[in-house]
PDB file of C-alpha atoms in Angstrom:
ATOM      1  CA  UNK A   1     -19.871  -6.526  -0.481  1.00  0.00           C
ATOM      2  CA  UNK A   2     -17.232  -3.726  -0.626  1.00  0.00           C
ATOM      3  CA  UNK A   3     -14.807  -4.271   2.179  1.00  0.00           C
ATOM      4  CA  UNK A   4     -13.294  -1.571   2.255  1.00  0.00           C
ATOM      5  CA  UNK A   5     -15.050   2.066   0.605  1.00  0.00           C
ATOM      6  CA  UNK A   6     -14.158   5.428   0.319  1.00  0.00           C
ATOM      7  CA  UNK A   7     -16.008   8.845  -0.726  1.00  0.00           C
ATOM      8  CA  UNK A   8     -15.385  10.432  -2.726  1.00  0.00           C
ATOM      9  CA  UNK A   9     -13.406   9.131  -5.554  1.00  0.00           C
ATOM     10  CA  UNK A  10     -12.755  12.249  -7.055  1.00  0.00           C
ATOM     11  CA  UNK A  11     -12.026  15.197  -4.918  1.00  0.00           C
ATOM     12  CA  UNK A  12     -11.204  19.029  -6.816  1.00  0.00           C
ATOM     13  CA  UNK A  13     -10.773  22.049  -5.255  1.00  0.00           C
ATOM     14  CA  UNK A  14      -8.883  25.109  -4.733  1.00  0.00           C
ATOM     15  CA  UNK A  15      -5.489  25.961  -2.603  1.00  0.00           C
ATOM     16  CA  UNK A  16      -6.636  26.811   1.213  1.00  0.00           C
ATOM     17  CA  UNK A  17      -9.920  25.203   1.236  1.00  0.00           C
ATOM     18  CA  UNK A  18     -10.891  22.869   3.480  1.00  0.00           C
ATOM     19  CA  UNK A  19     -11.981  18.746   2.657  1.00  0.00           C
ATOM     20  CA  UNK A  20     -12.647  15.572   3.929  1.00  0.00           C
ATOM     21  CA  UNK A  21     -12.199  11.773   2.694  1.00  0.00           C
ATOM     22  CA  UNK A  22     -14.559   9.269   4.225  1.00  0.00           C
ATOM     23  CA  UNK A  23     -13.632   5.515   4.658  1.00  0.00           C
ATOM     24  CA  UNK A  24     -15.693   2.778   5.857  1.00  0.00           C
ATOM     25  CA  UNK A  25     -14.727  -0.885   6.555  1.00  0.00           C
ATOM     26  CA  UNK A  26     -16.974  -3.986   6.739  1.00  0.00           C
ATOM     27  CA  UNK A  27     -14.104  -6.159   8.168  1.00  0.00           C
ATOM     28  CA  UNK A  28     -14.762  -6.310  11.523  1.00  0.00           C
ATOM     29  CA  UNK A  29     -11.020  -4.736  11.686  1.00  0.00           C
ATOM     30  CA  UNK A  30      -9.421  -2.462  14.428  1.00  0.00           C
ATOM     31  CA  UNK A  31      -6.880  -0.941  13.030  1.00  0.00           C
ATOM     32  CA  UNK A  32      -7.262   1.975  10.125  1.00  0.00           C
ATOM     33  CA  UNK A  33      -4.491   3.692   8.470  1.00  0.00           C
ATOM     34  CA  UNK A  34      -4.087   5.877   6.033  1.00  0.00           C
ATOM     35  CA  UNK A  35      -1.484   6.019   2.856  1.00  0.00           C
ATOM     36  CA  UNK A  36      -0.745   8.642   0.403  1.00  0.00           C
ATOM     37  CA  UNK A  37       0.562   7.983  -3.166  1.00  0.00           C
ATOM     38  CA  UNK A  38       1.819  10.742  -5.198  1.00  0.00           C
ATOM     39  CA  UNK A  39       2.332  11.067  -8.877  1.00  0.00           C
ATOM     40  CA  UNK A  40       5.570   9.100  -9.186  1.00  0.00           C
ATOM     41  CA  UNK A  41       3.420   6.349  -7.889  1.00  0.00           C
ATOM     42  CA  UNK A  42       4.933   6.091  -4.214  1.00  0.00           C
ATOM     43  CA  UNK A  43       3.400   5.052  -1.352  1.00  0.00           C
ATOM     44  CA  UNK A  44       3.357   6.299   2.260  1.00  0.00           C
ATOM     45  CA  UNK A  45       2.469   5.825   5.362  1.00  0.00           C
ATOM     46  CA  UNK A  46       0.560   8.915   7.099  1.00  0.00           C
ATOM     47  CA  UNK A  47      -1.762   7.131  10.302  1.00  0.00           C
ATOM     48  CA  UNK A  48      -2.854   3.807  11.732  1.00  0.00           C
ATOM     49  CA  UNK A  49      -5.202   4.202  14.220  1.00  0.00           C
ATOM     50  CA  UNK A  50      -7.205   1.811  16.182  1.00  0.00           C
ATOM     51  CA  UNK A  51     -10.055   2.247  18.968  1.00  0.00           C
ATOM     52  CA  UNK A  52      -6.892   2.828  21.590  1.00  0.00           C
ATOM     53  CA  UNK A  53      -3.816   4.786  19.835  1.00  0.00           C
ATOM     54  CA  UNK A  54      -3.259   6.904  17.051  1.00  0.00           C
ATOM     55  CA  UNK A  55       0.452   6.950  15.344  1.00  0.00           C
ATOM     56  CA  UNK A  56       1.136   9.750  13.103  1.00  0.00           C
ATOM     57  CA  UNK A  57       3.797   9.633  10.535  1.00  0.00           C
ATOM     58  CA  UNK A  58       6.366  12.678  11.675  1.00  0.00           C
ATOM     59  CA  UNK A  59       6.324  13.963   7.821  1.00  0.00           C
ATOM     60  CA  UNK A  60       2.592  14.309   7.701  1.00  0.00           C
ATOM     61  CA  UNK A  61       1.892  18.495   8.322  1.00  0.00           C
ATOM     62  CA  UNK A  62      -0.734  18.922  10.825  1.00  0.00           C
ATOM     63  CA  UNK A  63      -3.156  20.429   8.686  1.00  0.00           C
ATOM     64  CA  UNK A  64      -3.926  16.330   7.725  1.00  0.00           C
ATOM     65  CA  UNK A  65      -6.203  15.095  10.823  1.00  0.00           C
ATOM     66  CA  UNK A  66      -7.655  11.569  10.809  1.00  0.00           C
ATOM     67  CA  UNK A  67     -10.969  11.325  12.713  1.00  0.00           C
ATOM     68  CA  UNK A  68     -12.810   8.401  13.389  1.00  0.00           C
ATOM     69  CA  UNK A  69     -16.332   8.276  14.725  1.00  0.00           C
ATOM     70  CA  UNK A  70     -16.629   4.489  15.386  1.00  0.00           C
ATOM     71  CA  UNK A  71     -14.261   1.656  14.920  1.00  0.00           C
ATOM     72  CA  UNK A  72     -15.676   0.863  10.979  1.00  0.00           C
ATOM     73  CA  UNK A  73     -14.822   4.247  10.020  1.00  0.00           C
ATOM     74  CA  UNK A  74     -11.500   6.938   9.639  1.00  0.00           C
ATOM     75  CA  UNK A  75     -11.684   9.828   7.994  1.00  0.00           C
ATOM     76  CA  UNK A  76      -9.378  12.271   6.825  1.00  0.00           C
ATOM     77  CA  UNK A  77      -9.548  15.836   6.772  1.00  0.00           C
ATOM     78  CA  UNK A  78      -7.209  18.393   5.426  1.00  0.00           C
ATOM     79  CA  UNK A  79      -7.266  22.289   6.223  1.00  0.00           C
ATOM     80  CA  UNK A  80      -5.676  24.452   4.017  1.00  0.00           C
ATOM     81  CA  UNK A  81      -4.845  22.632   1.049  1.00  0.00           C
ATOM     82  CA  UNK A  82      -1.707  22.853  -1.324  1.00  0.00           C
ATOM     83  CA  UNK A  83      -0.733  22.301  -4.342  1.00  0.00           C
ATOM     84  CA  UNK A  84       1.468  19.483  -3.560  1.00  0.00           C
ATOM     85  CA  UNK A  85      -1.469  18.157  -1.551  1.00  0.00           C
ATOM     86  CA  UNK A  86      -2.396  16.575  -5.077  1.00  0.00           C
ATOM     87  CA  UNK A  87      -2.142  12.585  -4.608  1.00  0.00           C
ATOM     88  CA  UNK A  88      -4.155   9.319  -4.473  1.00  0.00           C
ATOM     89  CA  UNK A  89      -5.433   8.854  -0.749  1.00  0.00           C
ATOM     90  CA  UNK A  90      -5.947   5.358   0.146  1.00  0.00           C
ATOM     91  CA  UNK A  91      -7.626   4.033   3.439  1.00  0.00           C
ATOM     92  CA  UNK A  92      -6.940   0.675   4.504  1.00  0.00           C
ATOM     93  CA  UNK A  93      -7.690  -1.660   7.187  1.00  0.00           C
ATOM     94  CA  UNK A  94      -6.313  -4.752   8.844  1.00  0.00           C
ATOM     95  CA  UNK A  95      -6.926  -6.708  12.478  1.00  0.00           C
ATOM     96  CA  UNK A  96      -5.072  -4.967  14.966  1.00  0.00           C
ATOM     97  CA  UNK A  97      -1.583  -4.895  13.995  1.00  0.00           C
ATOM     98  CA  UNK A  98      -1.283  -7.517  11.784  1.00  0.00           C
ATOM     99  CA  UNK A  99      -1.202  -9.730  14.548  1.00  0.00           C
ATOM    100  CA  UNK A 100      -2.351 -13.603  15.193  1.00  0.00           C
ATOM    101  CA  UNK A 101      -3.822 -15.534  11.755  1.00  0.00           C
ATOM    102  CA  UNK A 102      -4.981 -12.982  10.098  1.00  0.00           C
ATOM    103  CA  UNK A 103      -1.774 -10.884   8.560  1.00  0.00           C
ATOM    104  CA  UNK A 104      -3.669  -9.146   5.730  1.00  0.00           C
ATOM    105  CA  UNK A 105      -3.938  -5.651   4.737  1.00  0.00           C
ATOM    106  CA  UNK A 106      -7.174  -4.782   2.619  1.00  0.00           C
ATOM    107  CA  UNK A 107      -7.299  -1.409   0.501  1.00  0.00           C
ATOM    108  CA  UNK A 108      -9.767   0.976  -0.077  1.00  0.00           C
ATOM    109  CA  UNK A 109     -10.122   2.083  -3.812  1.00  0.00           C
ATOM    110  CA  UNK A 110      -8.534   5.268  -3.535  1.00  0.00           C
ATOM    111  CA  UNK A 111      -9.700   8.980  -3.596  1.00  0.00           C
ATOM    112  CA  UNK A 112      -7.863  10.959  -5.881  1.00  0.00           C
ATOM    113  CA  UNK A 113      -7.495  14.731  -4.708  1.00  0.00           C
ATOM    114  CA  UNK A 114      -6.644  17.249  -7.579  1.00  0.00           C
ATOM    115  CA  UNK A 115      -5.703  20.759  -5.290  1.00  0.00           C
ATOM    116  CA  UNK A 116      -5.848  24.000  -8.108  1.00  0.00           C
TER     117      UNK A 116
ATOM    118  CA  UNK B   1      14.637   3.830  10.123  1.00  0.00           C
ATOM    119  CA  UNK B   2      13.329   0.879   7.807  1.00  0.00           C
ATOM    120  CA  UNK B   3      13.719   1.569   4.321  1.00  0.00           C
ATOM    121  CA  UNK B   4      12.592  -1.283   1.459  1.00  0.00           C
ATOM    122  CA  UNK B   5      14.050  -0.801  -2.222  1.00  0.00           C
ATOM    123  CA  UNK B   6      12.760  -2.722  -5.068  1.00  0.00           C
ATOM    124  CA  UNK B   7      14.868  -3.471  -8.478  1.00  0.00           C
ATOM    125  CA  UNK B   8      13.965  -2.941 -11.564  1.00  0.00           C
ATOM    126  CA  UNK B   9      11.879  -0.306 -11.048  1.00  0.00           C
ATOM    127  CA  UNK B  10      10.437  -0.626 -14.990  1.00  0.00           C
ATOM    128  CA  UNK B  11      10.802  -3.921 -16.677  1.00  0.00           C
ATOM    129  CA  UNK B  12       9.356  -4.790 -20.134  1.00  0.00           C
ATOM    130  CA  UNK B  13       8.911  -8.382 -20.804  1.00  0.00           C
ATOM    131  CA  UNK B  14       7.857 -10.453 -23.860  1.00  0.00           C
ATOM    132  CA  UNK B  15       5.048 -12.626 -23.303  1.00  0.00           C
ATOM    133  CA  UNK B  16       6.355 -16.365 -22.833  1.00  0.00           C
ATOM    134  CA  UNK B  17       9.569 -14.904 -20.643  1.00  0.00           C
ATOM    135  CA  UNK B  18      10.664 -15.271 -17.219  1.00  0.00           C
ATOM    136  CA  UNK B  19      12.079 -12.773 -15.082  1.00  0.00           C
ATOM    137  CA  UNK B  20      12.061 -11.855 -11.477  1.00  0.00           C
ATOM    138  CA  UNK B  21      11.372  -8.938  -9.168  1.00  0.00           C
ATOM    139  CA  UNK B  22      13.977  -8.062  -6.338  1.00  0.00           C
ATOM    140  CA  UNK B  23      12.541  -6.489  -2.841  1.00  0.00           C
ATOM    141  CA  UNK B  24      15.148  -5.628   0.020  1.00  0.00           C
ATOM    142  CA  UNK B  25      14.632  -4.123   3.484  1.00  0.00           C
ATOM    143  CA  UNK B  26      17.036  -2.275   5.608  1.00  0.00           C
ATOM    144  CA  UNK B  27      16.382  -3.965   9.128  1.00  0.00           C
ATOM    145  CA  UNK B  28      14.450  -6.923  10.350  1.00  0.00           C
ATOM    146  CA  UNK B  29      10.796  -7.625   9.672  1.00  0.00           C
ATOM    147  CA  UNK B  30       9.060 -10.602   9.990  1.00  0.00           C
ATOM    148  CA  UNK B  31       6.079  -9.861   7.506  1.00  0.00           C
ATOM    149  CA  UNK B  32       6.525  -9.065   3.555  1.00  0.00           C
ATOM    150  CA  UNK B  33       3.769  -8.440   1.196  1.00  0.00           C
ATOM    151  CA  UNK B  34       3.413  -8.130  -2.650  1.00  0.00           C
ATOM    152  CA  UNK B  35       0.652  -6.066  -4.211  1.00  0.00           C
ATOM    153  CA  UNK B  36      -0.516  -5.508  -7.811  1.00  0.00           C
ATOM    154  CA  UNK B  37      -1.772  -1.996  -9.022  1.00  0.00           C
ATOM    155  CA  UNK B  38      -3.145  -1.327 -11.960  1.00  0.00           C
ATOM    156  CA  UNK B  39      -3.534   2.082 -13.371  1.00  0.00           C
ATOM    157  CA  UNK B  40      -6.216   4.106 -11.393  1.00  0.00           C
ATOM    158  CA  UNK B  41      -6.945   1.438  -9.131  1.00  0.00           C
ATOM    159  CA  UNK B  42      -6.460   0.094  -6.380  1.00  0.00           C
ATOM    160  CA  UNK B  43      -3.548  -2.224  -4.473  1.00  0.00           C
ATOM    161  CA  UNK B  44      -4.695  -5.819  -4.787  1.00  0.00           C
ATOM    162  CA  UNK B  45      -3.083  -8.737  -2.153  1.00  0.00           C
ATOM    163  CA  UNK B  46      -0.837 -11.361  -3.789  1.00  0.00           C
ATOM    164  CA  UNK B  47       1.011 -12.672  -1.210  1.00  0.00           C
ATOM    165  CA  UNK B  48       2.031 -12.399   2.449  1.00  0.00           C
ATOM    166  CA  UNK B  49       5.068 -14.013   3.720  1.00  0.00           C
ATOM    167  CA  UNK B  50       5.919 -14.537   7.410  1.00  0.00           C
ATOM    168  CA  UNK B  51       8.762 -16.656   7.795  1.00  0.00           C
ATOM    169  CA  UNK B  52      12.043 -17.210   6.565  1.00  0.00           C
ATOM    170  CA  UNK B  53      12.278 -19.663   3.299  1.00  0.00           C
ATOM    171  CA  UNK B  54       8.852 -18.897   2.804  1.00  0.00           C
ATOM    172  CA  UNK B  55       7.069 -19.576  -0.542  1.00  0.00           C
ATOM    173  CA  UNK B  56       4.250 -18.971  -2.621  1.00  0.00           C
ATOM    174  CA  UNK B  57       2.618 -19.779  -5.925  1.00  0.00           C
ATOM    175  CA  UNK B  58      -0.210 -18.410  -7.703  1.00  0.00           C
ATOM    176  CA  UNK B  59      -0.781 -19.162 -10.493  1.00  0.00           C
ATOM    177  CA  UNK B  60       2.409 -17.777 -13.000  1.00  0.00           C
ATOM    178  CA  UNK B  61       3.687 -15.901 -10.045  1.00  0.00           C
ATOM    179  CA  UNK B  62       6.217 -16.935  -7.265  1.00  0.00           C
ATOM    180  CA  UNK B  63       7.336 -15.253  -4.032  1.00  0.00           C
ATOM    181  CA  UNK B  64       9.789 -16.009  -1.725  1.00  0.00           C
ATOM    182  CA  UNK B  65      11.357 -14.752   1.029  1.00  0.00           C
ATOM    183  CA  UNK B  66      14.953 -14.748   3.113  1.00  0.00           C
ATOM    184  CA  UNK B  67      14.778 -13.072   5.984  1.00  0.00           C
ATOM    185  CA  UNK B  68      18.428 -13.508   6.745  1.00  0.00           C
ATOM    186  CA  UNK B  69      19.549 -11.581   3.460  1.00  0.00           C
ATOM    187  CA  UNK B  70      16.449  -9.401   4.136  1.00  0.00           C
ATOM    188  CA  UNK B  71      15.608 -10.119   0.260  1.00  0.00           C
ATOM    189  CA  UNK B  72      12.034 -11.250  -1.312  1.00  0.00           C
ATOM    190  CA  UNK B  73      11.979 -11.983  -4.837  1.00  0.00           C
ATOM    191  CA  UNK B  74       8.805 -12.312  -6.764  1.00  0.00           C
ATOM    192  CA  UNK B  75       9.265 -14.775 -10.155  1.00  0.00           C
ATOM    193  CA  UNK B  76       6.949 -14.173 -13.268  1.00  0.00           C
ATOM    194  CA  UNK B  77       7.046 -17.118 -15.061  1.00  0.00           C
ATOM    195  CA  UNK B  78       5.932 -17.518 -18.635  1.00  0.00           C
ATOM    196  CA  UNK B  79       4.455 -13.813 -18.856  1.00  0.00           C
ATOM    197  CA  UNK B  80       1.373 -13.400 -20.601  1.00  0.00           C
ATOM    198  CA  UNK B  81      -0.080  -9.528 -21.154  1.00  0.00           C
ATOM    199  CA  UNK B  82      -2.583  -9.318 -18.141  1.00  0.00           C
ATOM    200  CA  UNK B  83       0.561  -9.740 -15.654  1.00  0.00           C
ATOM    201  CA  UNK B  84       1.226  -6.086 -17.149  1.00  0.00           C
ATOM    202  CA  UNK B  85       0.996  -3.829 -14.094  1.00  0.00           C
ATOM    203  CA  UNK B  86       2.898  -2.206 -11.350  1.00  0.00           C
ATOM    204  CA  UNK B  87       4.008  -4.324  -8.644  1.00  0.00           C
ATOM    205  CA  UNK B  88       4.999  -3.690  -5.101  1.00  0.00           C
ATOM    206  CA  UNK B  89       6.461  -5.277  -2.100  1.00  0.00           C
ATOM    207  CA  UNK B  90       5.990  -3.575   1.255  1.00  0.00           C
ATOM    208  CA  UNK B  91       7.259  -4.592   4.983  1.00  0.00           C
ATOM    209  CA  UNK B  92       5.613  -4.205   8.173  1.00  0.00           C
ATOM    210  CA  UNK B  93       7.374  -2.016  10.491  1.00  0.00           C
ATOM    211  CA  UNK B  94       7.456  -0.464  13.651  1.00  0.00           C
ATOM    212  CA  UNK B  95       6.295  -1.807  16.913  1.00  0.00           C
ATOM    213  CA  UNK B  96       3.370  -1.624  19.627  1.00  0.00           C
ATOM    214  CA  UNK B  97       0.513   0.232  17.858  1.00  0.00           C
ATOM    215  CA  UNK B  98       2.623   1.051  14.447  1.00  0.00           C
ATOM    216  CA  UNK B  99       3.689  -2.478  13.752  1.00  0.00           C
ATOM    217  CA  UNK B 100       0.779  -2.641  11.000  1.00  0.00           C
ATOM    218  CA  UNK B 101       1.944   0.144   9.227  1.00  0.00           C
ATOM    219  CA  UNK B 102       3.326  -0.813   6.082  1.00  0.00           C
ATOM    220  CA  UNK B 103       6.361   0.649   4.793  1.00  0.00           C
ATOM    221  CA  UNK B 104       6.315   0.305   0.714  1.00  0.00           C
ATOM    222  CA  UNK B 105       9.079  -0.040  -2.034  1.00  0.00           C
ATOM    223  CA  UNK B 106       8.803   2.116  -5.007  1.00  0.00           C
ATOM    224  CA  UNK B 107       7.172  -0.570  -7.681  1.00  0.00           C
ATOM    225  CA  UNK B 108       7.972  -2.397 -10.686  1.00  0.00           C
ATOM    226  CA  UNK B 109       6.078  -1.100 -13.356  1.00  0.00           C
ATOM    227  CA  UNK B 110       6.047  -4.328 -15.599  1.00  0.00           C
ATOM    228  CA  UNK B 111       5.161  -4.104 -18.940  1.00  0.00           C
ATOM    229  CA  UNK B 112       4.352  -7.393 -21.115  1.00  0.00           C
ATOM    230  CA  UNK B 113       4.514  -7.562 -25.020  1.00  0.00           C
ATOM    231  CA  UNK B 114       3.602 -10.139 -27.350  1.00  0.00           C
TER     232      UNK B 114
END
């Protein structure tokens, strides 16, 4: 079983349209976030979010909105898309921040967003 | 603001070699991890470390950490070609509901020859 899945893997479309990246966790987590890495392979931090608070990285533009209809799922959709838009987007999950036993992170495969 | 750098950032290796990968972090943190991408996929688990002199094996890799030097170091010992990938070490930061977030170092991308 897939713990953690996103759709799609392959996202291409054109400057100012609009998209969305599902994820869906099996975990039983509470905490979501969401990472972007860009072509020089780095990784950031743009939201964790569980069923009680949402904390936004202060670099992410507000056209990126996480929404999550349950506690299994976050998705992430993005108005108006650039160019530099263009990365791997990678959901992730974990129990509620990191805390008692259970310290691990768990990635999704990644959706990789071309923006033309 | 926690920042985590990671040294080398390419290292190529001949098979049968050891060598180790150096991860510091700017301020304290109590939880380090080490992932392994490969190309176009995704970040795989290695190890978690919570606690000062911490280490782990698996198979040819070793972690470590020091919390007082704020330094992890991940040992490849013996390197045969599938260890070829990038490698990352990341730190939890923040506090209250962002103290999950992980805050990421910029790889090794580790390259092993015969």
């Amino acid at each position: 079983d897939t713990a953690v899945s996103q759709t799609p893997k392959y996202l291409v479309t054109q400057m100012g349209n609009d998209k969305s990246i599902k994820c869906e966790q099996n975990l039983g987590h509470d905490t979501m976030y969401w990472y972007k890495q860009d072509s020089k392979k780095f990784l950031k931090i743009m939201f964790s979010y569980n069923n009680k608070e949402l904390i936004i990285n202060e670099t992410v533009p507000n056209r990126f909105s996480p929404k999550s209809p349950d506690k299994a799922h976050l998705n992430l959709h993005i108005n108006s898309l650039e160019l530099g838009d263009s990365a791997v987007y990678f959901c992730a999950s974990s129990p509620t921040g990191l805390a008692g036993p259970h310290y691990e992170q768990y990635f999704g495969p990644g959706t990789r967003l071309t923006v033309t | 603001e926690l920042k985590v750098e990671q040294n080398p950032l390419f290292l190529s290796m001949q098979e049968g070699k050891n060598y180790t990968i150096y991860c510091n972090y700017s301020t304290t943190s109590d939880r380090l991890y080490w992932y392994r991408q490969d190309p176009g996929k995704s970040l795989e688990s290695l190890f978690v470390l919570l606690s000062n002199g911490a280490v782990k094996q698996e198979g040819r890799l070793m972690a470590s950490l020091d919390t007082k030097a704020r330094l992890s170091t991940l040992h490849i010992t013996a390197a045969v070609h599938d260890l070829s990938a990038t490698y990352f070490c990341a730190v939890a930061g923040g506090s209250g509901g962002s103290q999950g977030n992980l805050i990421f170092g910029k790889g090794t991308k580790l390259s092993v020859k015969p």
